[in-house]
Coordinates of C-alpha atoms in Angstrom, one line a residue:
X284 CA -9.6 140.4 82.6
X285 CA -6.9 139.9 80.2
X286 CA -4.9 136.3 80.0
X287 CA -1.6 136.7 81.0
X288 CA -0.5 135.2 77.4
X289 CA -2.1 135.3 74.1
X290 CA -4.9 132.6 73.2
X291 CA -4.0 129.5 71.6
X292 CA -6.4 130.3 68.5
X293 CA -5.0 134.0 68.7
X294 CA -1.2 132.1 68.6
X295 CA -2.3 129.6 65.4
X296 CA -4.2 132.6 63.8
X297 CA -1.0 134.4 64.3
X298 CA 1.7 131.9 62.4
X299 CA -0.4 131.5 59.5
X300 CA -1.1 135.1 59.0
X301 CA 2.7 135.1 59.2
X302 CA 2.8 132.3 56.7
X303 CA 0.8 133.5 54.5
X304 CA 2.5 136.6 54.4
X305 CA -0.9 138.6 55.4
X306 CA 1.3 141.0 58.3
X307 CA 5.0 141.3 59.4
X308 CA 6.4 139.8 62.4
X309 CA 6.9 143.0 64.5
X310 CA 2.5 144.2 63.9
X311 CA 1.7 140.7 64.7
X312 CA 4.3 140.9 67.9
X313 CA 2.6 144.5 68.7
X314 CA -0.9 143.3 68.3
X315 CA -0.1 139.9 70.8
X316 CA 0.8 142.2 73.4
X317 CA -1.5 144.9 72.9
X318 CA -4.5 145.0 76.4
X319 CA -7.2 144.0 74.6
X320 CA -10.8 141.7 75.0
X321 CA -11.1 141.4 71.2
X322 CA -9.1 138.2 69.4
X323 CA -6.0 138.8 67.2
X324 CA -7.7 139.7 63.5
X325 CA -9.7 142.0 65.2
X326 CA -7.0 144.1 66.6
X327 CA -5.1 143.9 63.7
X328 CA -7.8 145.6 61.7
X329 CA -8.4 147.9 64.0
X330 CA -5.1 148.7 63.9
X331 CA -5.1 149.2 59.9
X332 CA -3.0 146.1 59.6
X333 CA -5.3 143.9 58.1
X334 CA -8.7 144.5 55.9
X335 CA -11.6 142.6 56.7
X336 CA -10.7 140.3 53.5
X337 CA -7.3 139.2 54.7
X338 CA -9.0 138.6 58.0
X339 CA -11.7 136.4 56.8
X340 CA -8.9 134.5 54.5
X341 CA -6.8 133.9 57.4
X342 CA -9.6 132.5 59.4
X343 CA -10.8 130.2 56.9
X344 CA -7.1 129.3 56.5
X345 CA -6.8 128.3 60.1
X346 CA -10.2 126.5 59.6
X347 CA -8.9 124.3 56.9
X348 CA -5.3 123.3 58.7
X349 CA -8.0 121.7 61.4
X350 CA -10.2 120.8 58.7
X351 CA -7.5 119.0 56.6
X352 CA -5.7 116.9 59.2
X353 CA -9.0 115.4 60.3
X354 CA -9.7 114.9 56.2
X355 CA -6.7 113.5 55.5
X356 CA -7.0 111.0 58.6
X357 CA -10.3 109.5 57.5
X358 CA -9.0 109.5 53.6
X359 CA -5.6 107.3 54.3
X360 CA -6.9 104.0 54.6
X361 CA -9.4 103.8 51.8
X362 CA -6.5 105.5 49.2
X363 CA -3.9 103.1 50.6
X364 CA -6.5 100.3 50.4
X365 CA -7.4 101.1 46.5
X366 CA -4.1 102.3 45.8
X367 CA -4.8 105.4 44.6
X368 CA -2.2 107.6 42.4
X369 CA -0.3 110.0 44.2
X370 CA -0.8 112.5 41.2
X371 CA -4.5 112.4 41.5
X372 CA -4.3 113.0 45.6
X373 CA -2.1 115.8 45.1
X374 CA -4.7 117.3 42.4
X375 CA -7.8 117.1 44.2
X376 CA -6.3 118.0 47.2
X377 CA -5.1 121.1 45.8
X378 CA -8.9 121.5 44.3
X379 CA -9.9 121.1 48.3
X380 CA -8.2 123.7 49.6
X381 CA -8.9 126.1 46.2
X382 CA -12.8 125.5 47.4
X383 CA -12.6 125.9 51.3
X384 CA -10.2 129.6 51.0
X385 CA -12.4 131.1 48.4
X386 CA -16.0 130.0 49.1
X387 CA -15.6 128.2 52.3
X388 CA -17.0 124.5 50.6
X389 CA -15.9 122.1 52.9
X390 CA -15.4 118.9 50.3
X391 CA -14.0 115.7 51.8
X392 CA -11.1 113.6 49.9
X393 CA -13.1 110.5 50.0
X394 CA -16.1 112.6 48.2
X395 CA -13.9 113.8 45.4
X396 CA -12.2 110.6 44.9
X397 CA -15.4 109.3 44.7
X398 CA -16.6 111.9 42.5
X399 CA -13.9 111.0 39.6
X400 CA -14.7 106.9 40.3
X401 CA -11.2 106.4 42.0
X402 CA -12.7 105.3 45.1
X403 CA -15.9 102.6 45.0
X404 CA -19.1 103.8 45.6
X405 CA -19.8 102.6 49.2
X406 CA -19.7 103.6 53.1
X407 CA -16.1 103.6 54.8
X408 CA -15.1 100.4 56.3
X409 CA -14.9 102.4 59.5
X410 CA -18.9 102.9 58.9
X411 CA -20.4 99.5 57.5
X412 CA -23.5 99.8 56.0
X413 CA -25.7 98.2 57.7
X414 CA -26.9 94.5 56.0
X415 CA -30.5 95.1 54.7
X416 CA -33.1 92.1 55.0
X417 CA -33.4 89.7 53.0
X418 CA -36.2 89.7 50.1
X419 CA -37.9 86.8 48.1
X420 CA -36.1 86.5 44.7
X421 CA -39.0 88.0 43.0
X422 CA -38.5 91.0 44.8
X423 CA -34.5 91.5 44.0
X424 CA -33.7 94.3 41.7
X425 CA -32.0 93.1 38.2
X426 CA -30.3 96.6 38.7
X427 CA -28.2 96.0 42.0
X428 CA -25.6 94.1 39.8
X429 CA -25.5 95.9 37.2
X430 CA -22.5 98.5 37.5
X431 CA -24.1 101.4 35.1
X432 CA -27.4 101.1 37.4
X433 CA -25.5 101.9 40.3
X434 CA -23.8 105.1 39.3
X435 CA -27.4 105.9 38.3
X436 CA -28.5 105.9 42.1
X437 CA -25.5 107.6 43.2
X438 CA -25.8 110.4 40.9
X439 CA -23.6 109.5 38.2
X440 CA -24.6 109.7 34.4
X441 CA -22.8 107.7 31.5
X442 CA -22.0 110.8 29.3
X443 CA -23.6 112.0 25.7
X444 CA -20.9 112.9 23.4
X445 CA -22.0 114.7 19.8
X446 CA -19.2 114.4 16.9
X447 CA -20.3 117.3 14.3
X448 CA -20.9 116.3 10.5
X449 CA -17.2 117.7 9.5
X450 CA -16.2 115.1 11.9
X451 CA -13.9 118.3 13.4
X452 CA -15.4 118.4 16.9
X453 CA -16.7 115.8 19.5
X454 CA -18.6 117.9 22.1
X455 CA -20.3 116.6 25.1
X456 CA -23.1 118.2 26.9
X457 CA -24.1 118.7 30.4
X458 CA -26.8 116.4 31.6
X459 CA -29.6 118.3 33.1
X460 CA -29.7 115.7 36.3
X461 CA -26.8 113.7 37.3
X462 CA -23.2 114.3 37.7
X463 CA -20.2 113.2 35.3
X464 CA -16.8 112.0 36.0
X465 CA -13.3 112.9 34.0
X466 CA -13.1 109.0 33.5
X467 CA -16.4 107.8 32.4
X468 CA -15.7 110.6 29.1
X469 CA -12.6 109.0 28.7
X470 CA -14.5 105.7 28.7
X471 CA -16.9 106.9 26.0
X472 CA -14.1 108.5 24.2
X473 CA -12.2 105.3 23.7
X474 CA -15.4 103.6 23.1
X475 CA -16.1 106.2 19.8
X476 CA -12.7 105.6 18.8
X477 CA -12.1 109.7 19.1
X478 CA -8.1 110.1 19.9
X479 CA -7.5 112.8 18.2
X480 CA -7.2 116.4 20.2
X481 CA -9.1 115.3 23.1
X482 CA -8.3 118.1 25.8
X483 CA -6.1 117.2 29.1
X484 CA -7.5 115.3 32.4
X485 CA -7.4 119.2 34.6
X486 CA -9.6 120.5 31.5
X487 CA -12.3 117.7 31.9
X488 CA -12.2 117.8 35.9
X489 CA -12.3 121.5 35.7
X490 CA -15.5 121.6 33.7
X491 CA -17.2 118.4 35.4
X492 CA -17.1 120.8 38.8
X493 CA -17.9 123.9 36.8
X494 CA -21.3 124.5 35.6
X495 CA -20.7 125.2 31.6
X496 CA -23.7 123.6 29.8
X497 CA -21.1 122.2 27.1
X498 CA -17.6 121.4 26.3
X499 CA -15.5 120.5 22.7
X500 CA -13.7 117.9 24.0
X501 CA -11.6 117.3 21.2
X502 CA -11.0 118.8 18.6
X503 CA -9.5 117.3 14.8
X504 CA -7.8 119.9 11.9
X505 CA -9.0 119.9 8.7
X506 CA -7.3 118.6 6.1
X507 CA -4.8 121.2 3.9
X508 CA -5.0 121.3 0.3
X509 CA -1.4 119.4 -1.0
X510 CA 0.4 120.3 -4.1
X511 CA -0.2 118.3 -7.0
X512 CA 2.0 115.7 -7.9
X513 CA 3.6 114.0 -11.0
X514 CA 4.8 110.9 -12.2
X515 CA 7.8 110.3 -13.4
X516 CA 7.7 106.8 -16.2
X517 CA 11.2 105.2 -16.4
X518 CA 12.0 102.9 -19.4
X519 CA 14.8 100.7 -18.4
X520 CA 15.5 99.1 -21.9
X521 CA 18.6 97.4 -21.9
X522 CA 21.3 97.7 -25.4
X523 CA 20.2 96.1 -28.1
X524 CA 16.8 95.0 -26.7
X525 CA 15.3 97.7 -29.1
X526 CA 11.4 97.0 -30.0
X527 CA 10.3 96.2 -33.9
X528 CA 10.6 99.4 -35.7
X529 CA 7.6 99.6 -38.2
X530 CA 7.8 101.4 -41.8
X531 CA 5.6 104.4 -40.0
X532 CA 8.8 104.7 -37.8
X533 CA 6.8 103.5 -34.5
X534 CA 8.9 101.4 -31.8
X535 CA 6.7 98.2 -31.0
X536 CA 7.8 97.0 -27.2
X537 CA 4.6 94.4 -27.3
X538 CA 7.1 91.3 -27.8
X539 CA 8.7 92.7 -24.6
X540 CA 6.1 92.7 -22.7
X541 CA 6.9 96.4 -21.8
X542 CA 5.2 99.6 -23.3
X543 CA 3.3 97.9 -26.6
X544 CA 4.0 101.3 -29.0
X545 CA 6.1 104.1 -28.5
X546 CA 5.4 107.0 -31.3
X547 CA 7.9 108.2 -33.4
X548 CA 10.3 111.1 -32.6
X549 CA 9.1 109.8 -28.9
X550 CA 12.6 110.2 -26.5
X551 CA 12.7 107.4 -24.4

């Protein structure tokens, strides 16, 4: 038996359809009030409104509204607490919702901060970790202090960065275990002194979620062959101050101090 009104999935399914601008208002309208046991994207398509595409972009975009408020709920507190930049929320969050329409990857802001170090490596507050028993000092780990030992056992991998022999191209190259993170190359940039053509932060976040064994990540100009240049020698002699002219008809400056013989028939 049919409802008397459409479903509320069939009514969310139906405004962002709408707002994505997959149908018009008056197929969707049609479609609502159509007798019918199948959902909404279903009629549509059999109706020649929709292609089985659209209708598996439109469900994954309803997914993700439900997906994203929940996201964004459990994300607040932790970028509030660390004070996270709003520039780098916006970006990743854009990356999110890139991910969940075309493949369906379901990646959590707290991950992806993480991911890029602008969250600390640890469980939520609203999850505490639960405190592990206490072991005799000769037991204790010299790692668990150290900062570089625990990006190791999270995953994260300080990165390898080549300069050629022209010195023209810095070029860093995927680690075969591990991940990397936009901010530890910078790091290691800065520690190299490189600064010159190093590409833009969405270049290196693009290719540390890529898969692209290697990337130039900056790149220098080699220098230009100049035109030659010339001096131009001045003598500022004042009236009178002439140098010793000898019998050969030389001008001798040495007394001076200036240019100790000048030639004859030499115009100064």
């Amino acid at each position: 038996m049919r409802p008397d009104r459409p479903s509320t999935d069939d009514e969310d399914l139906a405004r962002v359809a709408l707002r994505m601008g997959l149908v018009d208002a008056d197929a969707l309208r049609a479609a609502l009030a159509a007798p019918s046991d199948r959902g909404l994207l279903d009629r549509l398509q059999a109706a020649g409104r929709l292609s089985g595409e659209q209708a598996e972009l439109c469900r994954r975009a309803h997914a993700f509204t439900t997906f994203r408020a929940q996201d964004l709920r459990d994300a607040e507190p932790l970028v509030r607490q660390h004070a996270v930049p709003d520039e780098a929320v916006r970006r990743l969050l854009e990356y999110q919702k890139q991910r969940f329409l075309k493949v369906g990857e379901r990646l959590s802001l707290v991950d992806l901060l993480r991911r890029e170090q602008l969250l600390p490596e640890q469980t939520p507050p609203s999850a505490p970790r639960p405190t592990p028993a206490a072991r005799p000092a000769a037991e204790v780990d010299p790692g668990d202090a150290d900062p570089a030992a625990a990006r190791a056992r999270d995953g994260f991998v300080d990165p390898t960065i080549v300069v050629t022999e022209d010195r023209l191209q810095a070029i860093i190259t995927r680690p075969a275990h591990g991940r990397l993170s936009p901010r530890a190359i910078r790091r290691q940039l800065e520690h190299r002194h490189i600064q010159f053509g190093v590409v833009d932060d969405a270049t290196l976040w693009r290719w540390c979620a890529g898969d692209a064994p290697t990337l130039v990540v900056a790149q220098g100009a080699a220098a230009e062959p100049s035109i030659d240049g010339y001096v131009e020698y001045h003598f500022d002699t004042a009236p009178l101050q002439m140098g010793t002219a000898r019998d050969d008809g030389t001008l001798d400056f040495a007394e001076k101090g200036e240019v100790p013989v000048v030639p004859a028939d030499t115009l100064l």
